[in-house]
Amino acid sequence: MGDDRGVSPAAVLLAFLSGAALGAVAGLLLAPQPGRESREQLRRYARRTEETLRDLAGKAGETFEEVVEKGRDFVEAKKSVLKEAFEAGREAMKRERERLSGETKS
């Protein structure tokens, strides 16, 4: 699922969220407000971030399950096609043997 540089979308998302969190913390620490207000603001931000991350983790889990199921379906479909091709080859070989053995007896 990575691009040409080998960077996965999950890594990009994690980097973005980390940068956003660090920027928010730096902004709060440098803001001209009392420490108590800053701490409360940090707590609220942390709670929202935790909820967001839980939602993202849930969605990622659902997406992963969907991809795994599609992969299973794909493998099952290809397995069926290969089995049919193998059986057709076996039947063709059997017919050819019978034809050849009939020619040698004549």
mmCIF file with all atom_site columns, C-alpha atoms in Angstrom:
data_model
loop_
_atom_site.group_PDB
_atom_site.id
_atom_site.type_symbol
_atom_site.label_atom_id
_atom_site.label_alt_id
_atom_site.label_comp_id
_atom_site.label_asym_id
_atom_site.label_entity_id
_atom_site.label_seq_id
_atom_site.pdbx_PDB_ins_code
_atom_site.Cartn_x
_atom_site.Cartn_y
_atom_site.Cartn_z
_atom_site.occupancy
_atom_site.B_iso_or_equiv
_atom_site.pdbx_formal_charge
_atom_site.auth_seq_id
_atom_site.auth_comp_id
_atom_site.auth_asym_id
_atom_site.auth_atom_id
_atom_site.pdbx_PDB_model_num
ATOM 1   C CA . MET A 1 1   ? 0.000   0.000   0.000   1.00 0.00 ? 1   MET A CA 1
ATOM 2   C CA . GLY A 1 2   ? 3.036   2.275   0.015   1.00 0.00 ? 2   GLY A CA 1
ATOM 3   C CA . ASP A 1 3   ? 3.963   4.642   -2.764  1.00 0.00 ? 3   ASP A CA 1
ATOM 4   C CA . ASP A 1 4   ? 7.138   4.579   -4.894  1.00 0.00 ? 4   ASP A CA 1
ATOM 5   C CA . ARG A 1 5   ? 9.265   5.863   -2.028  1.00 0.00 ? 5   ARG A CA 1
ATOM 6   C CA . GLY A 1 6   ? 8.151   3.120   0.342   1.00 0.00 ? 6   GLY A CA 1
ATOM 7   C CA . VAL A 1 7   ? 6.187   5.477   2.647   1.00 0.00 ? 7   VAL A CA 1
ATOM 8   C CA . SER A 1 8   ? 2.888   4.020   3.774   1.00 0.00 ? 8   SER A CA 1
ATOM 9   C CA . PRO A 1 9   ? -0.275  6.103   4.168   1.00 0.00 ? 9   PRO A CA 1
ATOM 10  C CA . ALA A 1 10  ? -0.356  5.095   7.847   1.00 0.00 ? 10  ALA A CA 1
ATOM 11  C CA . ALA A 1 11  ? 3.117   6.594   8.372   1.00 0.00 ? 11  ALA A CA 1
ATOM 12  C CA . VAL A 1 12  ? 2.032   9.836   6.689   1.00 0.00 ? 12  VAL A CA 1
ATOM 13  C CA . LEU A 1 13  ? -1.093  9.999   8.869   1.00 0.00 ? 13  LEU A CA 1
ATOM 14  C CA . LEU A 1 14  ? 0.923   9.314   12.019  1.00 0.00 ? 14  LEU A CA 1
ATOM 15  C CA . ALA A 1 15  ? 3.452   12.016  11.098  1.00 0.00 ? 15  ALA A CA 1
ATOM 16  C CA . PHE A 1 16  ? 0.649   14.486  10.419  1.00 0.00 ? 16  PHE A CA 1
ATOM 17  C CA . LEU A 1 17  ? -1.112  13.749  13.719  1.00 0.00 ? 17  LEU A CA 1
ATOM 18  C CA . SER A 1 18  ? 2.164   13.930  15.634  1.00 0.00 ? 18  SER A CA 1
ATOM 19  C CA . GLY A 1 19  ? 2.994   17.275  14.071  1.00 0.00 ? 19  GLY A CA 1
ATOM 20  C CA . ALA A 1 20  ? -0.479  18.609  14.825  1.00 0.00 ? 20  ALA A CA 1
ATOM 21  C CA . ALA A 1 21  ? -0.229  17.477  18.452  1.00 0.00 ? 21  ALA A CA 1
ATOM 22  C CA . LEU A 1 22  ? 3.224   19.005  18.913  1.00 0.00 ? 22  LEU A CA 1
ATOM 23  C CA . GLY A 1 23  ? 2.076   22.259  17.323  1.00 0.00 ? 23  GLY A CA 1
ATOM 24  C CA . ALA A 1 24  ? -0.959  22.432  19.597  1.00 0.00 ? 24  ALA A CA 1
ATOM 25  C CA . VAL A 1 25  ? 1.147   21.775  22.712  1.00 0.00 ? 25  VAL A CA 1
ATOM 26  C CA . ALA A 1 26  ? 3.695   24.395  21.697  1.00 0.00 ? 26  ALA A CA 1
ATOM 27  C CA . GLY A 1 27  ? 0.921   26.900  21.024  1.00 0.00 ? 27  GLY A CA 1
ATOM 28  C CA . LEU A 1 28  ? -0.644  26.279  24.411  1.00 0.00 ? 28  LEU A CA 1
ATOM 29  C CA . LEU A 1 29  ? 2.642   26.505  26.260  1.00 0.00 ? 29  LEU A CA 1
ATOM 30  C CA . LEU A 1 30  ? 3.511   29.786  24.580  1.00 0.00 ? 30  LEU A CA 1
ATOM 31  C CA . ALA A 1 31  ? 0.030   31.309  24.915  1.00 0.00 ? 31  ALA A CA 1
ATOM 32  C CA . PRO A 1 32  ? -0.357  34.238  27.346  1.00 0.00 ? 32  PRO A CA 1
ATOM 33  C CA . GLN A 1 33  ? -2.822  32.582  29.736  1.00 0.00 ? 33  GLN A CA 1
ATOM 34  C CA . PRO A 1 34  ? -2.591  31.193  33.262  1.00 0.00 ? 34  PRO A CA 1
ATOM 35  C CA . GLY A 1 35  ? -1.183  27.685  33.749  1.00 0.00 ? 35  GLY A CA 1
ATOM 36  C CA . ARG A 1 36  ? -4.477  26.313  35.043  1.00 0.00 ? 36  ARG A CA 1
ATOM 37  C CA . GLU A 1 37  ? -6.298  27.308  31.845  1.00 0.00 ? 37  GLU A CA 1
ATOM 38  C CA . SER A 1 38  ? -3.475  25.895  29.729  1.00 0.00 ? 38  SER A CA 1
ATOM 39  C CA . ARG A 1 39  ? -3.641  22.577  31.575  1.00 0.00 ? 39  ARG A CA 1
ATOM 40  C CA . GLU A 1 40  ? -7.418  22.376  31.115  1.00 0.00 ? 40  GLU A CA 1
ATOM 41  C CA . GLN A 1 41  ? -7.075  23.186  27.456  1.00 0.00 ? 41  GLN A CA 1
ATOM 42  C CA . LEU A 1 42  ? -4.409  20.476  27.100  1.00 0.00 ? 42  LEU A CA 1
ATOM 43  C CA . ARG A 1 43  ? -6.687  17.944  28.826  1.00 0.00 ? 43  ARG A CA 1
ATOM 44  C CA . ARG A 1 44  ? -9.575  18.761  26.490  1.00 0.00 ? 44  ARG A CA 1
ATOM 45  C CA . TYR A 1 45  ? -7.304  18.519  23.482  1.00 0.00 ? 45  TYR A CA 1
ATOM 46  C CA . ALA A 1 46  ? -5.899  15.190  24.706  1.00 0.00 ? 46  ALA A CA 1
ATOM 47  C CA . ARG A 1 47  ? -9.417  13.781  25.157  1.00 0.00 ? 47  ARG A CA 1
ATOM 48  C CA . ARG A 1 48  ? -10.469 14.873  21.664  1.00 0.00 ? 48  ARG A CA 1
ATOM 49  C CA . THR A 1 49  ? -7.269  13.461  20.202  1.00 0.00 ? 49  THR A CA 1
ATOM 50  C CA . GLU A 1 50  ? -7.788  10.159  22.011  1.00 0.00 ? 50  GLU A CA 1
ATOM 51  C CA . GLU A 1 51  ? -11.350 9.901   20.661  1.00 0.00 ? 51  GLU A CA 1
ATOM 52  C CA . THR A 1 52  ? -10.155 10.725  17.162  1.00 0.00 ? 52  THR A CA 1
ATOM 53  C CA . LEU A 1 53  ? -7.400  8.129   17.331  1.00 0.00 ? 53  LEU A CA 1
ATOM 54  C CA . ARG A 1 54  ? -9.830  5.491   18.617  1.00 0.00 ? 54  ARG A CA 1
ATOM 55  C CA . ASP A 1 55  ? -12.175 6.269   15.714  1.00 0.00 ? 55  ASP A CA 1
ATOM 56  C CA . LEU A 1 56  ? -9.303  6.081   13.231  1.00 0.00 ? 56  LEU A CA 1
ATOM 57  C CA . ALA A 1 57  ? -8.108  2.786   14.728  1.00 0.00 ? 57  ALA A CA 1
ATOM 58  C CA . GLY A 1 58  ? -11.619 1.367   14.442  1.00 0.00 ? 58  GLY A CA 1
ATOM 59  C CA . LYS A 1 59  ? -11.919 2.459   10.827  1.00 0.00 ? 59  LYS A CA 1
ATOM 60  C CA . ALA A 1 60  ? -8.465  1.053   10.063  1.00 0.00 ? 60  ALA A CA 1
ATOM 61  C CA . GLY A 1 61  ? -9.490  -2.271  11.600  1.00 0.00 ? 61  GLY A CA 1
ATOM 62  C CA . GLU A 1 62  ? -12.668 -2.372  9.521   1.00 0.00 ? 62  GLU A CA 1
ATOM 63  C CA . THR A 1 63  ? -10.740 -1.510  6.361   1.00 0.00 ? 63  THR A CA 1
ATOM 64  C CA . PHE A 1 64  ? -8.172  -4.197  7.133   1.00 0.00 ? 64  PHE A CA 1
ATOM 65  C CA . GLU A 1 65  ? -10.918 -6.787  7.589   1.00 0.00 ? 65  GLU A CA 1
ATOM 66  C CA . GLU A 1 66  ? -12.501 -5.763  4.278   1.00 0.00 ? 66  GLU A CA 1
ATOM 67  C CA . VAL A 1 67  ? -9.172  -6.056  2.466   1.00 0.00 ? 67  VAL A CA 1
ATOM 68  C CA . VAL A 1 68  ? -8.495  -9.471  4.007   1.00 0.00 ? 68  VAL A CA 1
ATOM 69  C CA . GLU A 1 69  ? -11.957 -10.670 2.966   1.00 0.00 ? 69  GLU A CA 1
ATOM 70  C CA . LYS A 1 70  ? -11.440 -9.404  -0.598  1.00 0.00 ? 70  LYS A CA 1
ATOM 71  C CA . GLY A 1 71  ? -8.073  -11.172 -0.639  1.00 0.00 ? 71  GLY A CA 1
ATOM 72  C CA . ARG A 1 72  ? -9.688  -14.426 0.466   1.00 0.00 ? 72  ARG A CA 1
ATOM 73  C CA . ASP A 1 73  ? -12.350 -14.096 -2.215  1.00 0.00 ? 73  ASP A CA 1
ATOM 74  C CA . PHE A 1 74  ? -9.690  -13.398 -4.853  1.00 0.00 ? 74  PHE A CA 1
ATOM 75  C CA . VAL A 1 75  ? -7.611  -16.422 -3.820  1.00 0.00 ? 75  VAL A CA 1
ATOM 76  C CA . GLU A 1 76  ? -10.682 -18.638 -3.744  1.00 0.00 ? 76  GLU A CA 1
ATOM 77  C CA . ALA A 1 77  ? -11.722 -17.486 -7.229  1.00 0.00 ? 77  ALA A CA 1
ATOM 78  C CA . LYS A 1 78  ? -8.243  -18.068 -8.647  1.00 0.00 ? 78  LYS A CA 1
ATOM 79  C CA . LYS A 1 79  ? -8.021  -21.445 -6.943  1.00 0.00 ? 79  LYS A CA 1
ATOM 80  C CA . SER A 1 80  ? -11.273 -22.455 -8.622  1.00 0.00 ? 80  SER A CA 1
ATOM 81  C CA . VAL A 1 81  ? -10.016 -21.304 -12.040 1.00 0.00 ? 81  VAL A CA 1
ATOM 82  C CA . LEU A 1 82  ? -6.735  -23.176 -11.594 1.00 0.00 ? 82  LEU A CA 1
ATOM 83  C CA . LYS A 1 83  ? -8.560  -26.323 -10.520 1.00 0.00 ? 83  LYS A CA 1
ATOM 84  C CA . GLU A 1 84  ? -10.792 -26.176 -13.587 1.00 0.00 ? 84  GLU A CA 1
ATOM 85  C CA . ALA A 1 85  ? -7.777  -25.612 -15.865 1.00 0.00 ? 85  ALA A CA 1
ATOM 86  C CA . PHE A 1 86  ? -5.932  -28.520 -14.247 1.00 0.00 ? 86  PHE A CA 1
ATOM 87  C CA . GLU A 1 87  ? -8.912  -30.826 -14.710 1.00 0.00 ? 87  GLU A CA 1
ATOM 88  C CA . ALA A 1 88  ? -9.305  -29.743 -18.352 1.00 0.00 ? 88  ALA A CA 1
ATOM 89  C CA . GLY A 1 89  ? -5.606  -30.465 -18.933 1.00 0.00 ? 89  GLY A CA 1
ATOM 90  C CA . ARG A 1 90  ? -5.917  -33.853 -17.292 1.00 0.00 ? 90  ARG A CA 1
ATOM 91  C CA . GLU A 1 91  ? -8.916  -34.748 -19.479 1.00 0.00 ? 91  GLU A CA 1
ATOM 92  C CA . ALA A 1 92  ? -7.122  -33.572 -22.630 1.00 0.00 ? 92  ALA A CA 1
ATOM 93  C CA . MET A 1 93  ? -4.072  -35.665 -21.743 1.00 0.00 ? 93  MET A CA 1
ATOM 94  C CA . LYS A 1 94  ? -6.282  -38.706 -21.093 1.00 0.00 ? 94  LYS A CA 1
ATOM 95  C CA . ARG A 1 95  ? -8.017  -38.307 -24.466 1.00 0.00 ? 95  ARG A CA 1
ATOM 96  C CA . GLU A 1 96  ? -4.669  -37.894 -26.237 1.00 0.00 ? 96  GLU A CA 1
ATOM 97  C CA . ARG A 1 97  ? -3.283  -41.054 -24.599 1.00 0.00 ? 97  ARG A CA 1
ATOM 98  C CA . GLU A 1 98  ? -6.369  -42.986 -25.649 1.00 0.00 ? 98  GLU A CA 1
ATOM 99  C CA . ARG A 1 99  ? -6.044  -41.651 -29.192 1.00 0.00 ? 99  ARG A CA 1
ATOM 100 C CA . LEU A 1 100 ? -2.368  -42.541 -29.376 1.00 0.00 ? 100 LEU A CA 1
ATOM 101 C CA . SER A 1 101 ? -2.850  -45.995 -27.896 1.00 0.00 ? 101 SER A CA 1
ATOM 102 C CA . GLY A 1 102 ? -5.638  -46.604 -30.470 1.00 0.00 ? 102 GLY A CA 1
ATOM 103 C CA . GLU A 1 103 ? -3.288  -45.601 -33.316 1.00 0.00 ? 103 GLU A CA 1
ATOM 104 C CA . THR A 1 104 ? -0.511  -47.937 -32.181 1.00 0.00 ? 104 THR A CA 1
ATOM 105 C CA . LYS A 1 105 ? -2.872  -50.918 -32.016 1.00 0.00 ? 105 LYS A CA 1
ATOM 106 C CA . SER A 1 106 ? -4.037  -50.372 -35.591 1.00 0.00 ? 106 SER A CA 1
#
